[in-house]
PDB file of C-alpha atoms and ligand atoms in Angstrom:
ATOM      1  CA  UNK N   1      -7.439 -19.770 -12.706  1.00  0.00           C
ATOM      2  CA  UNK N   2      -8.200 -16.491 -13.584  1.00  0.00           C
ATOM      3  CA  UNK N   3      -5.161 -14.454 -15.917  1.00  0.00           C
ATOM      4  CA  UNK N   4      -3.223 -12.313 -13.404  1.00  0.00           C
ATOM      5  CA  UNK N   5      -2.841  -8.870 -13.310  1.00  0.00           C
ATOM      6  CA  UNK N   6       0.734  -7.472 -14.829  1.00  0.00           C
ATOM      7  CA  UNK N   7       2.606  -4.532 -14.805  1.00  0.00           C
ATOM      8  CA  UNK N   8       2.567  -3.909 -18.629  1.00  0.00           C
ATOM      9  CA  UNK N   9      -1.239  -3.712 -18.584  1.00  0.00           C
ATOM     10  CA  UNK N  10      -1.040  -1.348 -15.847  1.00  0.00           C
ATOM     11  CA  UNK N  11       1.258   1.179 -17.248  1.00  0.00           C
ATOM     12  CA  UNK N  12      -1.125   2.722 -19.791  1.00  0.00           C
ATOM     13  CA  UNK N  13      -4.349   2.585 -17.302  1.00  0.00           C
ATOM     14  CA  UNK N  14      -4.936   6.329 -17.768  1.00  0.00           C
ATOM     15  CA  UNK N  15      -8.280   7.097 -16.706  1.00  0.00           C
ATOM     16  CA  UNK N  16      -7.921  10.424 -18.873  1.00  0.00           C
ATOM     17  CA  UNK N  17      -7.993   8.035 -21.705  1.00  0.00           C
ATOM     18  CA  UNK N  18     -10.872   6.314 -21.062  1.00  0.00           C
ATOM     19  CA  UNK N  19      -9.684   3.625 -19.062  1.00  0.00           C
ATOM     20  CA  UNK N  20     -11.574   2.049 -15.664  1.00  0.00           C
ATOM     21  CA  UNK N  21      -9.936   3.831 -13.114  1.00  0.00           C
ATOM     22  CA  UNK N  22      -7.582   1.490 -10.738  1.00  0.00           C
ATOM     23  CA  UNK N  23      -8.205  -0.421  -7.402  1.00  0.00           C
ATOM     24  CA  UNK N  24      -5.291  -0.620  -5.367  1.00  0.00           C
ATOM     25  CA  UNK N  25      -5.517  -1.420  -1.158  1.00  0.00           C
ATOM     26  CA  UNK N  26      -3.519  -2.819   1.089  1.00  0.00           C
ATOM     27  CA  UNK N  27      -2.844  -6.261   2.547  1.00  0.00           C
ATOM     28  CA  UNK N  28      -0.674  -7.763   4.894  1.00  0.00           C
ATOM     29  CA  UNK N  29      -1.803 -11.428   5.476  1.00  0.00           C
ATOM     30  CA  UNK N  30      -3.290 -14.058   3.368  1.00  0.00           C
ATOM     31  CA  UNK N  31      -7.503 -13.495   5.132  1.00  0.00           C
ATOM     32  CA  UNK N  32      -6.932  -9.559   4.031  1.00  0.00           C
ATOM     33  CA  UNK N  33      -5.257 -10.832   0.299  1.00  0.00           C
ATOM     34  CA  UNK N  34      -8.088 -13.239  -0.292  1.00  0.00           C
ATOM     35  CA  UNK N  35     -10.765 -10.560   0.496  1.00  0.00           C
ATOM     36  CA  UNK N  36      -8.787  -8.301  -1.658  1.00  0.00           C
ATOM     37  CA  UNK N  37      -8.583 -10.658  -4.460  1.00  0.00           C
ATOM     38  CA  UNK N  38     -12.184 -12.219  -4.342  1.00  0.00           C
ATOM     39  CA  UNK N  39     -13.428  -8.782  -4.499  1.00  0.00           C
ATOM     40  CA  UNK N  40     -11.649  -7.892  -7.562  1.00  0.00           C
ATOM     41  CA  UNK N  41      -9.063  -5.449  -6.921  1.00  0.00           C
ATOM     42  CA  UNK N  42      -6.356  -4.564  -9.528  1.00  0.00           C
ATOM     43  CA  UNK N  43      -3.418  -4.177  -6.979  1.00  0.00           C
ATOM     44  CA  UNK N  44      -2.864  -5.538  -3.780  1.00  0.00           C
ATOM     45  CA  UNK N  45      -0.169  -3.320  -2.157  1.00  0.00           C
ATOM     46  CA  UNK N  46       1.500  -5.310   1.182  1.00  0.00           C
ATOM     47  CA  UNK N  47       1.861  -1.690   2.648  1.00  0.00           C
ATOM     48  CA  UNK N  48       4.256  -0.553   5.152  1.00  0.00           C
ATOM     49  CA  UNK N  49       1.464   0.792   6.548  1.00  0.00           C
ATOM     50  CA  UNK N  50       1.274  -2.869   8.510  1.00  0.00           C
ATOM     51  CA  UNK N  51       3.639  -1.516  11.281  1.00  0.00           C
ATOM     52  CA  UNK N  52       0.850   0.527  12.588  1.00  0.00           C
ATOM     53  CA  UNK N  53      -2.121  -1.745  11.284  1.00  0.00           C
ATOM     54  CA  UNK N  54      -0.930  -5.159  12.615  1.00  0.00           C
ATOM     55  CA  UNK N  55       2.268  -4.138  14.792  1.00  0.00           C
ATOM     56  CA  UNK N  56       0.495  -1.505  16.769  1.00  0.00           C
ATOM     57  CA  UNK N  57       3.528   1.089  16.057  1.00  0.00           C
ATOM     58  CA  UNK N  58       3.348   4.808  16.313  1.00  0.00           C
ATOM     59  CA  UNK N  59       4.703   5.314  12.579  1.00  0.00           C
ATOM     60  CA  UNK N  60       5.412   3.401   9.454  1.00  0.00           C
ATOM     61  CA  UNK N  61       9.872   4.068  10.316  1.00  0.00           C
ATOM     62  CA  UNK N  62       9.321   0.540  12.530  1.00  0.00           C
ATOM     63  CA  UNK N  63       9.074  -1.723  10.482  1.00  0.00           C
ATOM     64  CA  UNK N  64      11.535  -4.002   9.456  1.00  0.00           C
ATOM     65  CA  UNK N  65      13.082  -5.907   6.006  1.00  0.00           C
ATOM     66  CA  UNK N  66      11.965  -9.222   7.888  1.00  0.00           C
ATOM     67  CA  UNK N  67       8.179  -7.833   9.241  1.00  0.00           C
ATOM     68  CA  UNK N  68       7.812  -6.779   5.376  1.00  0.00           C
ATOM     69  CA  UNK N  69       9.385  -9.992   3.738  1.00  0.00           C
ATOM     70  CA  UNK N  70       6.721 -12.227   6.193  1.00  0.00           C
ATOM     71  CA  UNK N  71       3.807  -9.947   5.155  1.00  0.00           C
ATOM     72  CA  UNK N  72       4.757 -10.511   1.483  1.00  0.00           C
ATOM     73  CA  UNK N  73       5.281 -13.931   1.419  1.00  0.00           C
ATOM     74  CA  UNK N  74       1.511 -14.381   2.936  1.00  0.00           C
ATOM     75  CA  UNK N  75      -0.336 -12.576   0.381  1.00  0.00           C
ATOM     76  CA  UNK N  76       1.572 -13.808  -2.163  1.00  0.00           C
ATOM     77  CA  UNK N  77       1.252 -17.319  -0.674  1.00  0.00           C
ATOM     78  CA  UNK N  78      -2.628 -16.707  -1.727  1.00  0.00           C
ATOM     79  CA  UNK N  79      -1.231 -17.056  -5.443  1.00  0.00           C
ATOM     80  CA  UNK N  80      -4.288 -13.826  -6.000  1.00  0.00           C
ATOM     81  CA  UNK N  81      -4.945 -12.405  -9.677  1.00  0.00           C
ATOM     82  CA  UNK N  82      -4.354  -8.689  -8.394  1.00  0.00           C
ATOM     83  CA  UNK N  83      -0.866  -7.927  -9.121  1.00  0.00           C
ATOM     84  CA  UNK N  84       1.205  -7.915  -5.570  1.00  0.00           C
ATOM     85  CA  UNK N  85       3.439  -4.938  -4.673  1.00  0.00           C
ATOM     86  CA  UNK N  86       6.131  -4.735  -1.914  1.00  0.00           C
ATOM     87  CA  UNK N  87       6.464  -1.358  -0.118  1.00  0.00           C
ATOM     88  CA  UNK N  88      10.184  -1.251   0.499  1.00  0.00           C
ATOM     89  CA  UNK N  89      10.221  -0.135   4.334  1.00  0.00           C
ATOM     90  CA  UNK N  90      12.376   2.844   5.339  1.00  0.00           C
ATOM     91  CA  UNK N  91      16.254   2.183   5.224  1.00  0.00           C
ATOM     92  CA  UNK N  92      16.159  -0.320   2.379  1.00  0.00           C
ATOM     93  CA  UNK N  93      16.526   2.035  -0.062  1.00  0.00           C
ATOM     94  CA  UNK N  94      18.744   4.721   1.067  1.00  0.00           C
ATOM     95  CA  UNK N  95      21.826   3.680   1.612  1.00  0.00           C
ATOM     96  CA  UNK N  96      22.762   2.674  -1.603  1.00  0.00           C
ATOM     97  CA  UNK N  97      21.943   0.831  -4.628  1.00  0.00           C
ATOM     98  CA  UNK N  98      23.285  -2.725  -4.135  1.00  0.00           C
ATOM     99  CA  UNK N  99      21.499  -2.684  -0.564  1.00  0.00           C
ATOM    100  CA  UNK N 100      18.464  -1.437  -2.619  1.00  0.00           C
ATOM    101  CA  UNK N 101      18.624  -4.585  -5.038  1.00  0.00           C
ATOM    102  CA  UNK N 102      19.012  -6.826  -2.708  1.00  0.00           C
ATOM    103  CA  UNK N 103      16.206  -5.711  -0.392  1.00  0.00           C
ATOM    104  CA  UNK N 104      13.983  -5.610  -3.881  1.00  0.00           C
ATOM    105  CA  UNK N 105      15.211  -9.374  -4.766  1.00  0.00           C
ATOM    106  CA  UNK N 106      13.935 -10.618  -1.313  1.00  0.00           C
ATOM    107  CA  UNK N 107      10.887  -8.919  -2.002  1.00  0.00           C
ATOM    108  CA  UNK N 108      10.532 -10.512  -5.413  1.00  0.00           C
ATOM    109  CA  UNK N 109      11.441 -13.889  -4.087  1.00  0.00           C
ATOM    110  CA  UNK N 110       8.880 -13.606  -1.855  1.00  0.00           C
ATOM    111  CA  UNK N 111       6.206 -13.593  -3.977  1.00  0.00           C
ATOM    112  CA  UNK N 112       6.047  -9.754  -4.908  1.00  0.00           C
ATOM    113  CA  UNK N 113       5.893  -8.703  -8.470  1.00  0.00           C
ATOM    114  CA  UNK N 114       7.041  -5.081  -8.190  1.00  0.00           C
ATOM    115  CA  UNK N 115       8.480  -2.298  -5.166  1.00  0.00           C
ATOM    116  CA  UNK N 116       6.937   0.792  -4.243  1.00  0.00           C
ATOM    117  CA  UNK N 117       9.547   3.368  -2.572  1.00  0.00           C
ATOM    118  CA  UNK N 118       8.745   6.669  -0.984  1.00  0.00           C
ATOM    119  CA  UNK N 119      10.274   9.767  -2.265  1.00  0.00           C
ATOM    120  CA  UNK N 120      11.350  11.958  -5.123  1.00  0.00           C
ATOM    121  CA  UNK N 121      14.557  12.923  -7.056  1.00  0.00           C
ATOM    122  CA  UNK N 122      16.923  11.324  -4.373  1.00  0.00           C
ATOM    123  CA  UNK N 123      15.668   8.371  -5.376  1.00  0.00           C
ATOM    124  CA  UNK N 124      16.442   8.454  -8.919  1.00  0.00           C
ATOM    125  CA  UNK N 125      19.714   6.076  -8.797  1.00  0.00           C
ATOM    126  CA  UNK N 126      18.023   3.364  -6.438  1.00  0.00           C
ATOM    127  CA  UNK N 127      14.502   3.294  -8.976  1.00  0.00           C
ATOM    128  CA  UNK N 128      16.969   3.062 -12.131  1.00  0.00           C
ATOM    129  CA  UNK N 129      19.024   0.618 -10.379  1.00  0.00           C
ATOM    130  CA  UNK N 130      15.807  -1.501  -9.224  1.00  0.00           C
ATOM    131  CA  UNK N 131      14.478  -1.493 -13.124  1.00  0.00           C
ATOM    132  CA  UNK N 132      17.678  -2.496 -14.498  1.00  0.00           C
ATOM    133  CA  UNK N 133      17.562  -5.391 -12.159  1.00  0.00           C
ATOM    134  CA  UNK N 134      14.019  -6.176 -13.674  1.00  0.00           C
ATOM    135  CA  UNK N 135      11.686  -4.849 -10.730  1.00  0.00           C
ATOM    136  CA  UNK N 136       9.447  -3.185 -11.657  1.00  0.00           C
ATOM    137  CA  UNK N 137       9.070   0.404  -8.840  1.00  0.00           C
ATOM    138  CA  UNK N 138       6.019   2.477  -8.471  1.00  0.00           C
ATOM    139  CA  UNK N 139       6.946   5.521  -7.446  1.00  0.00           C
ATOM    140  CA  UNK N 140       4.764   7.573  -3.974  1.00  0.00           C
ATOM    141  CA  UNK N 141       4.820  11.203  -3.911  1.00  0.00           C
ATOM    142  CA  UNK N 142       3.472  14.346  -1.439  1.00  0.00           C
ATOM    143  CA  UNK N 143       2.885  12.976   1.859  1.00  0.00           C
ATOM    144  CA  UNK N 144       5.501  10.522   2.283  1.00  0.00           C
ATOM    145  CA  UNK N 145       4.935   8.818   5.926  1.00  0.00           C
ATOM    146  CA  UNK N 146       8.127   7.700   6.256  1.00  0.00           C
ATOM    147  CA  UNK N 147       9.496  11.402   6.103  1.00  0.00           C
ATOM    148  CA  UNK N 148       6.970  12.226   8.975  1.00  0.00           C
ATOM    149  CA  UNK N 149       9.762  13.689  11.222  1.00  0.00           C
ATOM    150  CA  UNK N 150      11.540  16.006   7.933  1.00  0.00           C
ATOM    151  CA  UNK N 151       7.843  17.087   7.710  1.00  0.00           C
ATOM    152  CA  UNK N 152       6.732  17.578  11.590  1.00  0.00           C
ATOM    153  CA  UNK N 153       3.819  15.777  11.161  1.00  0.00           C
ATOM    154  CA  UNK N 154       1.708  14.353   8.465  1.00  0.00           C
ATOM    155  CA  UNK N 155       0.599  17.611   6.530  1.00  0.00           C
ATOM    156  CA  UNK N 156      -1.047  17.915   2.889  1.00  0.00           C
ATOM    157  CA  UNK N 157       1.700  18.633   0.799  1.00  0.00           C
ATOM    158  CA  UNK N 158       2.200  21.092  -2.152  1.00  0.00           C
ATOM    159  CA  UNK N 159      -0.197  23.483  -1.151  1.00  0.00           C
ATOM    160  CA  UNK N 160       2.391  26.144  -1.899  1.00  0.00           C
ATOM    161  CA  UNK N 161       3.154  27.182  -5.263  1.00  0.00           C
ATOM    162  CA  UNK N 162       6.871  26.626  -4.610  1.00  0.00           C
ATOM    163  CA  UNK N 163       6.169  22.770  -3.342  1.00  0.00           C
ATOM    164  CA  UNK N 164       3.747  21.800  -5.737  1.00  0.00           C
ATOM    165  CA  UNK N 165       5.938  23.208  -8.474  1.00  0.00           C
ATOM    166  CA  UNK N 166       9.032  20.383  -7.100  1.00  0.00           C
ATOM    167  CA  UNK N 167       6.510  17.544  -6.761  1.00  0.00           C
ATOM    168  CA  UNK N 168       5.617  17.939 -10.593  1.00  0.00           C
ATOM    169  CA  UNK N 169       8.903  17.709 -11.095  1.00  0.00           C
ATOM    170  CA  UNK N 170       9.485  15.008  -9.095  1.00  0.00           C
ATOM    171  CA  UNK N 171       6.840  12.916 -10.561  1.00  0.00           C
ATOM    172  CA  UNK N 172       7.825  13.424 -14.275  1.00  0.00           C
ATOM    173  CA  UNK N 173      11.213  12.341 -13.204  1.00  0.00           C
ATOM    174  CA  UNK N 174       9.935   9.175 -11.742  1.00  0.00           C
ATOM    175  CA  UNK N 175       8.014   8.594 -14.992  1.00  0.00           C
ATOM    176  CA  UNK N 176      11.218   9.161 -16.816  1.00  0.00           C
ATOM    177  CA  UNK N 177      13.367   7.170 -15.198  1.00  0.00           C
ATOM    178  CA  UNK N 178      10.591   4.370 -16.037  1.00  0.00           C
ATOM    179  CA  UNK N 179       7.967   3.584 -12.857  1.00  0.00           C
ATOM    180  CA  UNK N 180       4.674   2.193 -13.904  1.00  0.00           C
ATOM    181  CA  UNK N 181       2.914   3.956 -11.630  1.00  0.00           C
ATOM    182  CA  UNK N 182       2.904   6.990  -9.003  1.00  0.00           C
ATOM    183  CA  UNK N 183       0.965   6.937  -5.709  1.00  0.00           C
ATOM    184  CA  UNK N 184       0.006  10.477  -5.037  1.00  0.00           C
ATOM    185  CA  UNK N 185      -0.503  10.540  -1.150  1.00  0.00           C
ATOM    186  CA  UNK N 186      -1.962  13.990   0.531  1.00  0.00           C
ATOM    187  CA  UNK N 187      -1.851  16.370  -1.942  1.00  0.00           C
ATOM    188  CA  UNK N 188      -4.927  19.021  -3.524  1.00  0.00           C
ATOM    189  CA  UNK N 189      -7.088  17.848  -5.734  1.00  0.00           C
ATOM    190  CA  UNK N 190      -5.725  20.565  -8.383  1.00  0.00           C
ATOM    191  CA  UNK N 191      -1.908  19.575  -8.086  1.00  0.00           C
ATOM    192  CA  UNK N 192      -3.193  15.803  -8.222  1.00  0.00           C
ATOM    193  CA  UNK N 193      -4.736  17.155 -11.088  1.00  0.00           C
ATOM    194  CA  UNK N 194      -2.282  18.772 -12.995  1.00  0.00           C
ATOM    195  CA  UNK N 195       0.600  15.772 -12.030  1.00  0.00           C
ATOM    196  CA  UNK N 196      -1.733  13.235 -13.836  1.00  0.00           C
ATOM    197  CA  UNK N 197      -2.179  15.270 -17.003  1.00  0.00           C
ATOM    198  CA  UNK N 198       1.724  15.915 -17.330  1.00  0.00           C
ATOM    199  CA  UNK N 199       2.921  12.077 -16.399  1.00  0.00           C
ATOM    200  CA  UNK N 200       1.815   9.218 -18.744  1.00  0.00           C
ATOM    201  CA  UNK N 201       1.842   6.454 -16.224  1.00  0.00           C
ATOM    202  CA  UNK N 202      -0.948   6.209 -13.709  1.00  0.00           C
ATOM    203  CA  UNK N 203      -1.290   8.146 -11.013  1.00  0.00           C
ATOM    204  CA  UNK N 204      -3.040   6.368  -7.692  1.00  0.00           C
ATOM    205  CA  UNK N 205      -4.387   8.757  -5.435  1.00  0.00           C
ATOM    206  CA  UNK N 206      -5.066   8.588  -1.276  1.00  0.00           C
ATOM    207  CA  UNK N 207      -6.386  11.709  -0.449  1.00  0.00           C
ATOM    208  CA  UNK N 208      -5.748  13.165  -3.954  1.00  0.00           C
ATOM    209  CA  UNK N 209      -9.206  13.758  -4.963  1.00  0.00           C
ATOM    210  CA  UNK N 210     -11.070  12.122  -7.741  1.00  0.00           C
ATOM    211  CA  UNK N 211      -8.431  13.377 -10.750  1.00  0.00           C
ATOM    212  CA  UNK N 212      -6.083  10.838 -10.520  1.00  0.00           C
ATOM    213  CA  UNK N 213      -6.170   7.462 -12.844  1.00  0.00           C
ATOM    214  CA  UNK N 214      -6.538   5.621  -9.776  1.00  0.00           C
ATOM    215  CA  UNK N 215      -7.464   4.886  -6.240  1.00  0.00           C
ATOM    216  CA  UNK N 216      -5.678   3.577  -2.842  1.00  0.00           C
ATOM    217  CA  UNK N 217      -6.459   2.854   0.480  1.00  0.00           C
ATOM    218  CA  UNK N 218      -5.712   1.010   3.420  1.00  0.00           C
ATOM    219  CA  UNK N 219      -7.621  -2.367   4.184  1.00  0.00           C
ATOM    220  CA  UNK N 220      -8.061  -1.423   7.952  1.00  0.00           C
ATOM    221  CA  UNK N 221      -9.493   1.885   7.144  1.00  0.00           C
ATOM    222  CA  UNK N 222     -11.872   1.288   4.821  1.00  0.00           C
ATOM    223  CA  UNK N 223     -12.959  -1.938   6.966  1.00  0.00           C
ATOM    224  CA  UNK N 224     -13.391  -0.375  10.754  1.00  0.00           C
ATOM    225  CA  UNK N 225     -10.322  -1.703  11.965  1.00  0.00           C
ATOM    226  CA  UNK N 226      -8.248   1.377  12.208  1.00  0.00           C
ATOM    227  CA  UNK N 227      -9.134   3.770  15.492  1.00  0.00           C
ATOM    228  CA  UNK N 228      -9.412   7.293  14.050  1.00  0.00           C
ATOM    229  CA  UNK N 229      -8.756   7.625  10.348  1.00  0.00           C
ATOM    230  CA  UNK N 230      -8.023  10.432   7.978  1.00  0.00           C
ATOM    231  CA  UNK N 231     -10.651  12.569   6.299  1.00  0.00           C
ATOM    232  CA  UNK N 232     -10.265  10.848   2.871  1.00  0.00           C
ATOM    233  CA  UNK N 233     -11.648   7.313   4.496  1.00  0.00           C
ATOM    234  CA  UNK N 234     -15.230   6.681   3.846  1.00  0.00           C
ATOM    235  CA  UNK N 235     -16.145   3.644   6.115  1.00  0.00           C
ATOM    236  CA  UNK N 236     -17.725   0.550   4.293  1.00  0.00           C
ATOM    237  CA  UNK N 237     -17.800  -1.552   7.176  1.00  0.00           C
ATOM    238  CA  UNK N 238     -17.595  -1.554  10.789  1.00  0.00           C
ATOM    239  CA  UNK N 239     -15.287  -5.217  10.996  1.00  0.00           C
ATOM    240  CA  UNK N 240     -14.004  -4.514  14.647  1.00  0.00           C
ATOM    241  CA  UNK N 241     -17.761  -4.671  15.996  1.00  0.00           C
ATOM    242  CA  UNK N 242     -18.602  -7.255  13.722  1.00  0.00           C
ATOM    243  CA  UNK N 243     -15.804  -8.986  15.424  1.00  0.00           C
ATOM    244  CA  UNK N 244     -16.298  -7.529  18.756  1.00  0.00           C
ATOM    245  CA  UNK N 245     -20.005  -8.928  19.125  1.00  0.00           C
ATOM    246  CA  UNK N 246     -19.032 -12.595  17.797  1.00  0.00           C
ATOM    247  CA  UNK N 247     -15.844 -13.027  20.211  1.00  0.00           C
ATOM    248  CA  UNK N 248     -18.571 -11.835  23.261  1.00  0.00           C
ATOM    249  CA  UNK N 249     -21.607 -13.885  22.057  1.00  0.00           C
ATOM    250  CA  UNK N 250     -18.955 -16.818  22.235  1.00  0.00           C
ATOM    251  CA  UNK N 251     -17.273 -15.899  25.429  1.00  0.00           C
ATOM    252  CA  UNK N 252     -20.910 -15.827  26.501  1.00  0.00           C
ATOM    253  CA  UNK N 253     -21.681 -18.878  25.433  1.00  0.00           C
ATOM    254  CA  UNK N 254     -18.844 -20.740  27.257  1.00  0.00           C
ATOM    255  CA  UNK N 255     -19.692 -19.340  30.572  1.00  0.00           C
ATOM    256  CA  UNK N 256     -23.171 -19.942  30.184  1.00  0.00           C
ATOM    257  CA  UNK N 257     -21.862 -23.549  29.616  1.00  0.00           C
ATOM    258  CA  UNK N 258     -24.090 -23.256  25.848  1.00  0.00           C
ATOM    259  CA  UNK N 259     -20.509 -24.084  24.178  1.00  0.00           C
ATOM    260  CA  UNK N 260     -19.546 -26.600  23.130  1.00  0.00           C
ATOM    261  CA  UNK N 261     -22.438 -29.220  22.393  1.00  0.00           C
ATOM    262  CA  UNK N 262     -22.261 -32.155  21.829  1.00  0.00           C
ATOM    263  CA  UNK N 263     -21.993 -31.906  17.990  1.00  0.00           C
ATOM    264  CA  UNK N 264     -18.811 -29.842  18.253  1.00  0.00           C
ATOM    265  CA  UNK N 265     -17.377 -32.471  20.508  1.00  0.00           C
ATOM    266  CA  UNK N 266     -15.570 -36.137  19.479  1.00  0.00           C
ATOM    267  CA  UNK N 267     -17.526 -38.816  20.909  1.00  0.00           C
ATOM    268  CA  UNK N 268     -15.639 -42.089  21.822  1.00  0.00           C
TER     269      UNK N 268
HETATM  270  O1  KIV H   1       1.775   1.636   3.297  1.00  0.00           O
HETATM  271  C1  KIV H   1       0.737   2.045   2.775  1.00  0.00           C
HETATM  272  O2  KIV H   1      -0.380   1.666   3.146  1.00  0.00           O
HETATM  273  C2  KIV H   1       0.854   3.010   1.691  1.00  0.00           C
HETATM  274  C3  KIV H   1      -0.403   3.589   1.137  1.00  0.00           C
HETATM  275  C4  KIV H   1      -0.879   4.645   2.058  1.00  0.00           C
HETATM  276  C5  KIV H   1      -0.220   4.105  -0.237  1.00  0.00           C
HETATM  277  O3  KIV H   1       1.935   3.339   1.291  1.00  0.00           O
END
């Protein structure tokens, strides 16, 4: 079995210092976390992102503890080398920090081997409180989806000098207060930039440009599974018509009476 990915190798993955930038995407069953793995990923990230992917909502606020917990429990039922982060849904952080723990322990029972949260110096007490409890938090910055309604859609952030300015600041506290790693979601290449210079963990970009130490992205996307996808997403496959054409040619096949034959039939 090959030697599974941890979070202490991952903390000093700088690009800037030579290292091979990291692969991070997202799964949310055990097909997706086997593709993931096989193909040699660093990080598989069971994104909230699945309440739109899989559940078909309008936003990433609809998902639940219990949707998350199943997703996790799949891809980490795959026992893959890439190491396996929860994304702690909206709500499971906020209220305070012994909610926050335990919503981080069911992740980690799960299967998980660290929590990503959403958000910046607010969130201080929960990521301290998370670490001390020995789960490991990466940290997500910029465009936040779950704060799509406080931002009134989902913007680039930090284009002003006056926001960019708070999300530095935000991500050298997160470094401080000891995440391995900040996802940097929606921001300019420059400020992406500039944030990975100033924070010695790595930075993992989606729609950050090409500065940061790393790279993100969500399975569907990148697969042709999503319906219209941000700018950022270059398409290496088109899965849904791969899919499409094999359901029909089967469908076909039944009513043309070519399916089944004989030798997918038990005789006796
Ligand atoms: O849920 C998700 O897919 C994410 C990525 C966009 C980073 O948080």
């Amino acid at each position: 079995m090959a030697t599974p990915v941890t979070v202490p190798e991952l903390r000093n993955r700088k690009a800037g210092h030579g290292e091979v930038p990291l692969v991070m995407i997202t799964a949310y069953d055990a097909p997706s976390a086997r593709i993931a793995d096989t193909a040699g990923v660093d990080i598989i990230l069971v994104g909230d992102s699945a309440a739109s992917t899989v559940h078909g909502q309008p936003d990433t606020l609809h998902i639940t503890m219990d949707q998350m917990v199943s997703h996790v429990a799949a891809v980490a039922g795959t026992q893959p080398r890439p190491l396996v982060v929860a994304d702690m849904p909206w709500l499971s952080y906020h209220l305070d920090t012994a909610e926050t723990i335990r919503n981080g322990a069911r992740f980690v029972r799960a299967g998980a081997q660290a929590v990503k949260l959403e958000g910046g110096l607010a969130r201080i007490p929960m990521i301290r409180a998370l670490i001390e409890t020995e789960i490991p938090v990466m940290g997500h910055l910029g465009l936040t989806p779950q704060s799509v309604n406080a931002f009134g859609g989902y913007k680039v952030q930090g284009r002003e000098a006056s926001v960019a300015a708070r999300i530095v600041e935000e991500a050298i506290a997160l470094a401080d207060a000891g995440c391995f790693a900040i996802v940097l979601e929606a921001v300019p290449n420059s400020l992406a930039g500039r944030i990975t210079s100033e924070v010695p963990v790595p930075t993992i970009g989606i729609g950050a440009g090409p500065a940061c130490d790393g790279q993100v992205i969500v399975f569907h996307d990148l697969l042709g599974l999503s319906g219209r996808v941000p700018k950022f997403v270059r398409k290496y496959a088109d899965l849904e018509k791969v899919a499409r054409d094999g359901v029909a040619r089967w469908a076909s096949d039944v009513r043309e009476g070519n399916y089944p034959s004989d030798g997918e039939s038990y005789g006796g």
